[in-house]
Short mmCIF file of C-alpha atoms in Angstrom, two decimals:
data_model
loop_
_atom_site.label_atom_id
_atom_site.label_comp_id
_atom_site.label_asym_id
_atom_site.label_seq_id
_atom_site.Cartn_x
_atom_site.Cartn_y
_atom_site.Cartn_z
CA UNK A 27 83.44 98.39 108.24
CA UNK A 28 86.80 96.89 107.32
CA UNK A 29 87.48 94.05 104.93
CA UNK A 30 90.24 91.49 104.95
CA UNK A 31 92.01 89.76 102.11
CA UNK A 32 92.09 85.95 101.73
CA UNK A 33 94.88 85.61 104.27
CA UNK A 34 93.68 88.39 106.55
CA UNK A 35 95.65 91.35 107.83
CA UNK A 36 98.45 90.35 110.20
CA UNK A 37 100.79 92.67 112.09
CA UNK A 38 103.45 92.27 114.75
CA UNK A 39 102.01 93.15 118.17
CA UNK A 40 104.33 93.53 121.14
CA UNK A 41 101.57 93.43 123.77
CA UNK A 42 97.93 94.13 124.53
CA UNK A 43 97.08 95.06 128.10
CA UNK A 44 94.62 96.94 130.30
CA UNK A 45 95.82 99.79 132.51
CA UNK A 46 95.19 103.39 133.48
CA UNK A 47 96.39 105.97 130.97
CA UNK A 48 99.44 107.50 132.61
CA UNK A 49 100.07 110.48 130.34
CA UNK A 50 98.33 113.45 128.83
CA UNK A 51 94.79 114.75 128.96
CA UNK A 52 93.28 111.34 129.67
CA UNK A 53 95.54 110.49 132.63
CA UNK A 54 93.73 108.07 134.93
CA UNK A 55 91.27 106.78 132.32
CA UNK A 56 91.02 102.96 132.15
CA UNK A 57 92.25 101.96 128.70
CA UNK A 58 93.28 98.99 126.60
CA UNK A 59 96.73 99.48 125.11
CA UNK A 60 97.57 97.87 121.78
CA UNK A 61 101.34 98.14 121.27
CA UNK A 62 102.63 97.54 117.77
CA UNK A 63 106.23 96.41 117.38
CA UNK A 64 108.62 98.31 115.14
CA UNK A 65 109.80 101.92 115.02
CA UNK A 66 111.42 104.28 112.54
CA UNK A 67 113.33 106.05 115.36
CA UNK A 68 115.80 104.87 117.99
CA UNK A 69 115.53 107.11 121.05
CA UNK A 70 118.40 106.89 123.52
CA UNK A 71 116.01 106.80 126.46
CA UNK A 72 113.37 104.50 124.91
CA UNK A 73 111.48 102.63 127.63
CA UNK A 74 110.05 100.00 125.26
CA UNK A 75 113.14 98.62 123.44
CA UNK A 76 111.22 95.41 122.74
CA UNK A 77 109.08 97.46 120.34
CA UNK A 78 111.89 99.49 118.76
CA UNK A 79 115.56 98.61 119.24
CA UNK A 80 114.80 94.88 119.30
CA UNK A 81 111.27 94.45 117.93
CA UNK A 82 109.54 91.48 119.52
CA UNK A 83 105.98 90.29 119.50
CA UNK A 84 103.42 87.97 118.02
CA UNK A 85 101.84 88.18 114.58
CA UNK A 86 98.15 88.83 115.13
CA UNK A 87 95.24 89.37 112.80
CA UNK A 88 92.84 92.27 113.21
CA UNK A 89 90.22 89.78 114.40
CA UNK A 90 92.58 88.47 117.10
CA UNK A 91 93.44 92.00 118.22
CA UNK A 92 89.76 92.92 118.44
CA UNK A 93 89.04 89.77 120.45
CA UNK A 94 91.78 90.70 122.92
CA UNK A 95 90.39 94.23 123.27
CA UNK A 96 86.87 92.86 123.79
CA UNK A 97 88.32 90.88 126.69
CA UNK A 98 88.20 94.15 128.64
CA UNK A 99 84.55 95.17 128.04
CA UNK A 100 84.51 97.84 130.76
CA UNK A 101 87.26 99.87 129.07
CA UNK A 102 85.78 102.29 126.55
CA UNK A 103 89.14 103.77 125.56
CA UNK A 104 91.78 102.13 123.36
CA UNK A 105 95.32 103.43 122.92
CA UNK A 106 97.18 102.45 119.76
CA UNK A 107 100.86 102.84 120.60
CA UNK A 108 104.29 101.47 119.83
CA UNK A 109 107.06 101.57 118.79
CA UNK A 110 105.60 103.70 116.07
CA UNK A 111 102.08 102.48 115.24
CA UNK A 112 101.88 104.56 112.06
CA UNK A 113 104.43 102.34 110.30
CA UNK A 114 102.63 99.11 111.19
CA UNK A 115 101.26 97.18 108.23
CA UNK A 116 97.61 98.04 107.56
CA UNK A 117 97.37 100.20 110.68
CA UNK A 118 94.47 102.09 109.12
CA UNK A 119 92.45 98.89 108.88
CA UNK A 120 93.16 98.19 112.55
CA UNK A 121 92.30 101.76 113.62
CA UNK A 122 89.00 101.68 111.75
CA UNK A 123 88.14 98.30 113.28
CA UNK A 124 88.93 99.48 116.81
CA UNK A 125 86.84 102.60 116.37
CA UNK A 126 83.97 100.54 114.94
CA UNK A 127 83.65 98.93 118.37
CA UNK A 128 82.39 102.29 119.65
CA UNK A 129 85.46 102.96 121.77
CA UNK A 130 87.45 106.20 121.97
CA UNK A 131 90.72 105.73 120.06
CA UNK A 132 93.95 107.51 120.96
CA UNK A 133 96.95 107.14 118.66
CA UNK A 134 100.31 107.76 120.30
CA UNK A 135 102.79 108.73 117.60
CA UNK A 136 106.04 110.63 117.08
CA UNK A 137 104.18 112.33 114.20
CA UNK A 138 106.80 111.46 111.58
CA UNK A 139 104.11 109.91 109.36
CA UNK A 140 101.07 111.82 108.08
CA UNK A 141 97.67 110.47 109.18
CA UNK A 142 96.14 110.17 105.69
CA UNK A 143 92.62 109.89 107.07
CA UNK A 144 93.24 107.30 109.77
CA UNK A 145 90.44 106.81 112.31
CA UNK A 146 91.40 108.65 115.49
CA UNK A 147 89.68 110.51 118.34
CA UNK A 148 92.82 111.93 119.97
CA UNK A 149 96.21 112.31 118.31
CA UNK A 150 98.85 112.17 121.04
CA UNK A 151 101.83 113.71 119.26
CA UNK A 152 105.32 113.26 120.65
CA UNK A 153 107.91 114.80 118.30
CA UNK A 154 111.39 113.93 119.47
CA UNK A 155 113.90 116.54 120.59
CA UNK A 156 117.67 116.46 120.20
CA UNK A 157 117.91 114.80 123.61
CA UNK A 158 116.46 111.65 122.06
CA UNK A 159 119.36 111.01 119.66
CA UNK A 160 121.27 107.75 120.18
CA UNK A 161 124.98 107.75 120.95
CA UNK A 162 126.85 108.22 117.65
CA UNK A 163 129.81 106.22 118.95
CA UNK A 164 127.64 103.14 119.41
CA UNK A 165 124.92 103.65 116.81
CA UNK A 166 126.32 105.85 114.05
CA UNK A 167 123.91 104.67 111.34
CA UNK A 168 120.85 104.96 113.53
CA UNK A 169 121.98 108.37 114.80
CA UNK A 170 122.00 109.65 111.22
CA UNK A 171 118.62 108.13 110.38
CA UNK A 172 117.07 109.25 113.67
CA UNK A 173 118.16 112.86 113.19
CA UNK A 174 116.87 112.90 109.61
CA UNK A 175 113.48 111.48 110.64
CA UNK A 176 112.53 112.72 114.11
CA UNK A 177 111.05 116.11 113.08
CA UNK A 178 108.63 116.17 110.15
CA UNK A 179 106.70 119.47 110.37
CA UNK A 180 104.48 118.74 107.37
CA UNK A 181 103.32 115.51 108.97
CA UNK A 182 102.73 117.28 112.30
CA UNK A 183 100.63 119.95 110.59
CA UNK A 184 98.53 117.25 108.94
CA UNK A 185 97.69 115.83 112.38
CA UNK A 186 97.02 119.21 113.99
CA UNK A 187 94.80 120.38 111.14
CA UNK A 188 92.64 117.25 111.10
CA UNK A 189 92.32 115.81 114.62
CA UNK A 190 91.86 116.68 118.27
CA UNK A 191 95.43 116.58 119.56
CA UNK A 192 97.88 116.99 122.37
CA UNK A 193 101.66 117.39 122.31
CA UNK A 194 103.90 115.46 124.66
CA UNK A 195 107.58 116.40 124.78
CA UNK A 196 110.21 114.52 126.78
CA UNK A 197 112.47 117.15 128.35
CA UNK A 198 115.83 116.62 130.05
CA UNK A 199 117.35 120.10 130.33
CA UNK A 200 116.30 123.77 130.16
CA UNK A 201 117.56 124.06 126.57
CA UNK A 202 114.89 121.57 125.53
CA UNK A 203 112.19 124.18 126.21
CA UNK A 204 113.75 126.60 123.76
CA UNK A 205 114.04 123.82 121.18
CA UNK A 206 110.41 122.73 121.45
CA UNK A 207 109.17 126.31 121.35
CA UNK A 208 111.10 126.77 118.09
CA UNK A 209 109.54 123.57 116.69
CA UNK A 210 106.02 124.65 117.61
CA UNK A 211 106.61 128.09 116.14
CA UNK A 212 107.77 126.55 112.88
CA UNK A 213 104.36 124.91 112.48
CA UNK A 214 102.72 128.32 111.90
CA UNK A 215 99.67 127.19 113.83
CA UNK A 216 97.95 128.56 116.92
CA UNK A 217 98.86 125.85 119.44
CA UNK A 218 97.14 126.47 122.81
CA UNK A 219 99.53 126.24 125.75
CA UNK A 220 97.36 123.70 127.54
CA UNK A 221 97.81 121.33 124.60
CA UNK A 222 101.57 121.15 125.22
CA UNK A 223 102.57 118.71 127.95
CA UNK A 224 106.13 118.27 129.22
CA UNK A 225 107.36 114.95 130.58
CA UNK A 226 110.66 114.81 132.51
CA UNK A 227 113.11 112.25 131.17
CA UNK A 228 113.98 110.01 134.08
CA UNK A 229 114.43 106.38 135.02
CA UNK A 230 113.68 106.81 138.73
CA UNK A 231 111.40 108.85 140.96
CA UNK A 232 114.28 110.92 142.45
CA UNK A 233 115.50 111.79 138.96
CA UNK A 234 112.01 112.82 137.91
CA UNK A 235 111.59 115.05 140.98
CA UNK A 236 114.96 116.66 140.33
#
């Protein structure tokens, strides 16, 4: 079980909601999503800017988060996402508490931070490709930080060696395939092809089909 200090553990939560998982191996599974606010990257095509570019949310204690999750008793899967959940304050306390409810816990992460024993049933790893870099003309400082942070092979190996996992890459052009194959090869691990999922970068259905 987890323990709290005198003031409890509080973290910034962008939203908690119930939906069907829309990505990866568990597509279609009813899940409760706990979205932490805050990210160490700034992807150009980020679809949750309120959890990264402009972090918003409400400070919530672990107890409050658990109560919100318990509000959806039929959902036996929880997805801890962001932003980047692995930089959230006391995320390991939250992960352990969520798993203690008996639910399956997926952590969606860019894998820039090593797990260090965090409770997790499925590591959904989404290392960022060059296509994710923000415009240097508008965000020069973030471009530099993003490029220095987005690929951390030692952290990725730590996830792959310890947890059930899947890779999710956002691809926008054919060259992205060559890039991600190089990244996977650099891990020096036997990564099964069915564990590598490609998601087209698009903001509309016609773009996605194209």
